[in-house]
Short mmCIF file of N, CA and C in Angstrom, two decimals:
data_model
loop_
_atom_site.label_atom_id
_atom_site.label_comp_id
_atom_site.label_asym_id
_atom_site.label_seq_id
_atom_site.Cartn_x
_atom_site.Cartn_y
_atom_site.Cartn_z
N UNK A 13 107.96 39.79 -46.21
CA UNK A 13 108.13 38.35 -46.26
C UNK A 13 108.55 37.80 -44.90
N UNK A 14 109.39 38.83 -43.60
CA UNK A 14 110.05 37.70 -43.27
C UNK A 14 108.47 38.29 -41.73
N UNK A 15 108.18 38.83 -41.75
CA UNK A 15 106.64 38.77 -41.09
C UNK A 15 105.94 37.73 -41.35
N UNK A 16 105.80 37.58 -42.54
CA UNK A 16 104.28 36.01 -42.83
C UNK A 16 105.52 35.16 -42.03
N UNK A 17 106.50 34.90 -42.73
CA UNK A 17 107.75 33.61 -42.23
C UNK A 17 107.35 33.31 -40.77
N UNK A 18 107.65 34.49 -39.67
CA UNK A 18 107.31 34.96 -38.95
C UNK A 18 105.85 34.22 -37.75
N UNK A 19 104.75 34.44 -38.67
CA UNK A 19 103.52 34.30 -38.04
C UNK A 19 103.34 32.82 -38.48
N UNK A 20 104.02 32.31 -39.64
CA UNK A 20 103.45 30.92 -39.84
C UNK A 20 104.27 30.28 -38.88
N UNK A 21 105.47 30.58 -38.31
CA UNK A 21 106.63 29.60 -37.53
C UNK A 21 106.06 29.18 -35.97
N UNK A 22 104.93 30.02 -35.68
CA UNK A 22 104.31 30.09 -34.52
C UNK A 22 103.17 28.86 -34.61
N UNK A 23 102.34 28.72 -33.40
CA UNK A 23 101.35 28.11 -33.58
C UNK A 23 100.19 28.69 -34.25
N UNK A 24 99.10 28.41 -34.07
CA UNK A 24 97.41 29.29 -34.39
C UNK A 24 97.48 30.38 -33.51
N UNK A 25 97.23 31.65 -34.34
CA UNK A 25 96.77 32.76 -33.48
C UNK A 25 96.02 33.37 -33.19
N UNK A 26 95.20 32.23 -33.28
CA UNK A 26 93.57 32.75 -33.29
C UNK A 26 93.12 32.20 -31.68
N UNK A 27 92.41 32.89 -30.65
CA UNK A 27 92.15 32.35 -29.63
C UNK A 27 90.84 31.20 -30.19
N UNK A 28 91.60 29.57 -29.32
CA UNK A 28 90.32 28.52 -29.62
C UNK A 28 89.07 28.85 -29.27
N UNK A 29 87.68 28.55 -30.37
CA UNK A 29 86.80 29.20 -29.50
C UNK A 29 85.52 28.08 -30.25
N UNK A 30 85.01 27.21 -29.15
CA UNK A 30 84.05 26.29 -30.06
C UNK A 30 82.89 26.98 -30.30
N UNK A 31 82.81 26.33 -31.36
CA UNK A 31 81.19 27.08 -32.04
C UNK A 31 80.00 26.55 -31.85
N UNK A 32 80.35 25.50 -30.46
CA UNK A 32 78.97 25.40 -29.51
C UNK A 32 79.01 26.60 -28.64
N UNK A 33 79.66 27.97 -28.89
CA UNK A 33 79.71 28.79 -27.85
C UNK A 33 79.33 30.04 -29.24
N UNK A 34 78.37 29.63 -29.27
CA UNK A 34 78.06 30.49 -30.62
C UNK A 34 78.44 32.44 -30.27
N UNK A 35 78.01 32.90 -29.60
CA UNK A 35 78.08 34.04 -29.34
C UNK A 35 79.59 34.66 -29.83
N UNK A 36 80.14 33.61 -29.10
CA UNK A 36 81.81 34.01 -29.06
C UNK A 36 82.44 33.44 -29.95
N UNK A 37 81.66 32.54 -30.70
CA UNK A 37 82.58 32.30 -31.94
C UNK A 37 81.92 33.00 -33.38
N UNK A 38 80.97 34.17 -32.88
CA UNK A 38 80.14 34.76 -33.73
C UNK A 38 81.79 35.98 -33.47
N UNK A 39 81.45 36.34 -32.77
CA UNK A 39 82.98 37.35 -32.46
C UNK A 39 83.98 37.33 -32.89
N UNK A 40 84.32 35.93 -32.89
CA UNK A 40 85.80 35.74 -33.48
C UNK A 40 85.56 35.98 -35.18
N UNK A 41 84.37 35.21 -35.51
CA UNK A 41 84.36 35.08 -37.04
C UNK A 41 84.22 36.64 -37.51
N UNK A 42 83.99 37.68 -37.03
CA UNK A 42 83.84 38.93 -37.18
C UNK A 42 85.30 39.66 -37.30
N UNK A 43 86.34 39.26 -35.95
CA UNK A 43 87.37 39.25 -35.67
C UNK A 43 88.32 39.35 -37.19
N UNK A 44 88.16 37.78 -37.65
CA UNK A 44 88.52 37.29 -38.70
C UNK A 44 88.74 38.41 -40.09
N UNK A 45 87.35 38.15 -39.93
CA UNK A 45 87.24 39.06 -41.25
C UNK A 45 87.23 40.37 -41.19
N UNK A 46 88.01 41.12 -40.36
CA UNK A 46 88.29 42.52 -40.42
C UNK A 46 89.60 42.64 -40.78
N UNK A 47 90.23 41.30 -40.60
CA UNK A 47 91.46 41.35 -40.98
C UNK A 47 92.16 41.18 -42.46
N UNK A 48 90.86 40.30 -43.22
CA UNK A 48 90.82 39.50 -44.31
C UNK A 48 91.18 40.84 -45.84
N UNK A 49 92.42 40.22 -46.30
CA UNK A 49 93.28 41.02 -47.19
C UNK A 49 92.97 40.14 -48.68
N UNK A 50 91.91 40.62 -49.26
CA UNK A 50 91.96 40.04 -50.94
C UNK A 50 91.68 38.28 -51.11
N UNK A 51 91.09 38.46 -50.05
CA UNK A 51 90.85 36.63 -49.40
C UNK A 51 91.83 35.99 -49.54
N UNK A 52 92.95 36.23 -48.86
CA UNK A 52 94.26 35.84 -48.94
C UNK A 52 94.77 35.45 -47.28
N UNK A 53 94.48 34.24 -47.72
CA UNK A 53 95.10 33.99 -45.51
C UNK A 53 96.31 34.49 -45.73
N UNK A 54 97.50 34.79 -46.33
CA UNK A 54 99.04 34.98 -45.81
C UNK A 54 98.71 36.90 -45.84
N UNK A 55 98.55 37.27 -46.74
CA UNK A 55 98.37 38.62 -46.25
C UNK A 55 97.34 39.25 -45.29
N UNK A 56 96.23 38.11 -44.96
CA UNK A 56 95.40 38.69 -44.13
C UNK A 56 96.46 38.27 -42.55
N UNK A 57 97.15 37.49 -42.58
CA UNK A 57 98.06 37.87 -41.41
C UNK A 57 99.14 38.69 -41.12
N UNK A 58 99.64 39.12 -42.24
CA UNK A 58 100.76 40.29 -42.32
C UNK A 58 99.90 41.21 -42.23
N UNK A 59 99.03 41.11 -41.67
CA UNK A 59 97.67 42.73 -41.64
C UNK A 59 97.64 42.74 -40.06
N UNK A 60 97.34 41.57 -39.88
CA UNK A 60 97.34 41.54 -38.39
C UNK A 60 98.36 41.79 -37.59
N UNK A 61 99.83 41.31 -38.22
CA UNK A 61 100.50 41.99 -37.05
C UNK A 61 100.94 43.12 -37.60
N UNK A 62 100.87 43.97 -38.94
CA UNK A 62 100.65 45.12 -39.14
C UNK A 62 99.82 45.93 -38.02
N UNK A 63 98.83 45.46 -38.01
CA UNK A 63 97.89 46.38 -37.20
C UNK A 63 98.25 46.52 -35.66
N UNK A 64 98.83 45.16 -35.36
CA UNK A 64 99.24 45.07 -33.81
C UNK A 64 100.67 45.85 -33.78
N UNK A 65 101.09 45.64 -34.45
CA UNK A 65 102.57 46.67 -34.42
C UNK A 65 101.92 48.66 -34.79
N UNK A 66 101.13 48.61 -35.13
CA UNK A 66 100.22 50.01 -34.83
C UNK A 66 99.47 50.55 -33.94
N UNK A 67 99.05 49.51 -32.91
CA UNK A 67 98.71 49.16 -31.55
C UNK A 67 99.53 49.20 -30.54
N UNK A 68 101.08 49.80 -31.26
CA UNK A 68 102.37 49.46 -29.73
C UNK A 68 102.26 48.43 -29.39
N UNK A 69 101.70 47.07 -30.16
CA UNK A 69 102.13 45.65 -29.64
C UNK A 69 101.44 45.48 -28.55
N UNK A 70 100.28 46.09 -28.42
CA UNK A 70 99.46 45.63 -26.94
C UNK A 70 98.84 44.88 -26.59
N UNK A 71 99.11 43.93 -25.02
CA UNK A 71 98.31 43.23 -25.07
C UNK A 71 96.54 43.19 -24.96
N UNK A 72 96.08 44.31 -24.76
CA UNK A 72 94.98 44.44 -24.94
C UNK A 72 94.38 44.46 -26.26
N UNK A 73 94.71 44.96 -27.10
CA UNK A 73 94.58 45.09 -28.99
C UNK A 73 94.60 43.53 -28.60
N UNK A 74 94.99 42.39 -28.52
CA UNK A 74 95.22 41.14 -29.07
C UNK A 74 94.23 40.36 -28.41
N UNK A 75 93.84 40.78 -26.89
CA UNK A 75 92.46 40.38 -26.51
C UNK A 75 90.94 40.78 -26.91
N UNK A 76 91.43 41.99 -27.35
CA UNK A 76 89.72 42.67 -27.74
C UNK A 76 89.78 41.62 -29.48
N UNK A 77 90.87 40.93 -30.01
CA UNK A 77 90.37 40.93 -31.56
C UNK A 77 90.62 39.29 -31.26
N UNK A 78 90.67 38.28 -30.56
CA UNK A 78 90.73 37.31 -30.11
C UNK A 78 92.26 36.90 -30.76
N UNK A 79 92.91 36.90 -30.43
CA UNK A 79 94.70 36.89 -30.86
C UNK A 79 95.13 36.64 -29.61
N UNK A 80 95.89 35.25 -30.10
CA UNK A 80 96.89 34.59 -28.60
C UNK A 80 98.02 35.71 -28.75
N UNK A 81 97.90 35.32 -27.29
CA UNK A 81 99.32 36.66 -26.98
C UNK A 81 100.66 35.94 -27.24
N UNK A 82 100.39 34.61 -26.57
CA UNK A 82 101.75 33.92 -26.85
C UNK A 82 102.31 33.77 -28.37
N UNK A 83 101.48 33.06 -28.97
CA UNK A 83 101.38 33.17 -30.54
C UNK A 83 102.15 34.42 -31.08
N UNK A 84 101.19 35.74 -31.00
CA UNK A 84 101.64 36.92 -31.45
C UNK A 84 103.21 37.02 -30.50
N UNK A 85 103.71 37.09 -29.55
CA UNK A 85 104.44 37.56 -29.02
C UNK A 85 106.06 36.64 -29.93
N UNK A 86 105.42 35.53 -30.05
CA UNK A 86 106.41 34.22 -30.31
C UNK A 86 106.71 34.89 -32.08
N UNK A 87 105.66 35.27 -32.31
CA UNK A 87 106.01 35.96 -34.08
C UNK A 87 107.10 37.26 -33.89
N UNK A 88 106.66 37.82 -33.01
CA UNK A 88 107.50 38.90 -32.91
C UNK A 88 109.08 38.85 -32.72
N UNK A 89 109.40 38.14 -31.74
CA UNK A 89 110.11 37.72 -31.39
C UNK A 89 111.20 36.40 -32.57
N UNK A 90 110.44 35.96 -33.08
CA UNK A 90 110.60 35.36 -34.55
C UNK A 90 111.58 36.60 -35.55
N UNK A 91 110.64 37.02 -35.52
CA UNK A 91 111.08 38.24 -36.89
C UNK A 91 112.03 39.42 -35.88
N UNK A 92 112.02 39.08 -35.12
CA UNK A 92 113.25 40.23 -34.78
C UNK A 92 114.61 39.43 -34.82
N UNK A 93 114.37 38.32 -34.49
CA UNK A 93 115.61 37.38 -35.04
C UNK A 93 116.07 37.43 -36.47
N UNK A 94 115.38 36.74 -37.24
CA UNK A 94 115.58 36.72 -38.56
C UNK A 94 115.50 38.46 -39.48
N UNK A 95 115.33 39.26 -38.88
CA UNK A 95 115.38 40.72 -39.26
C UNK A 95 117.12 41.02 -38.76
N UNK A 96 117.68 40.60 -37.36
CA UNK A 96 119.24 40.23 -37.18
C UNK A 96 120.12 39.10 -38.33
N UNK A 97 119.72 38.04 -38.44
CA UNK A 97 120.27 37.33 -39.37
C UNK A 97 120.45 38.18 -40.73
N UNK A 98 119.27 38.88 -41.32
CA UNK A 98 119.05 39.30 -42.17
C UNK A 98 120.20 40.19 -42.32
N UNK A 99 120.42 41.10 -41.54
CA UNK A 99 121.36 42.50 -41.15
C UNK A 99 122.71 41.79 -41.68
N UNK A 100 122.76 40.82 -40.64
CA UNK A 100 124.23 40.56 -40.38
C UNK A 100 124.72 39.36 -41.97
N UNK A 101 124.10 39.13 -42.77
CA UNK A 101 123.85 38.57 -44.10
C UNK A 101 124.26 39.71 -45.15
N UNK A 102 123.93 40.96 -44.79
CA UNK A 102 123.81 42.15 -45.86
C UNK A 102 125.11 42.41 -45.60
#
């Protein structure tokens, strides 16, 4: 839970990509749906930074799958907070 919390508190983490640039927004939409959990946008993003936290958090993993770094970095950084609150609550 406190991951989705997490990724929604951020902006879009999807790199912008117009789809007058078809090629590359053929990519992203591919991107997308490798991630896509039970057609569920909130778990198809707890997949994603699942997967990037299986990646050692790299910034390359987040460029090859079109994922803002800032975005992702700002989630992370999110949930390591509220993973402290959490602690210090228990």
């Amino acid at each position: 839970m406190i991951m989705l919390v997490s990724i929604l508190s951020t902006e879009n983490i999807w790199v912008p990509i117009s789809p007058n640039d078809e090629a590359k927004y053929r990519k992203l939409e591919e991107a997308r749906r490798t991630f896509m959990k039970h057609n569920s946008d909130h778990l198809s993003l707890v997949n994603v930074f699942e997967q990037w936290k299986q990646a050692n958090y790299t910034d390359s993993w987040l460029n090859r799958n079109f994922l803002l770094l800032r975005a992702m970095k700002q989630a992370r950084k999110i949930r390591s907070q509220l993973l402290e609150i959490d602690d210090k609550v228990k």
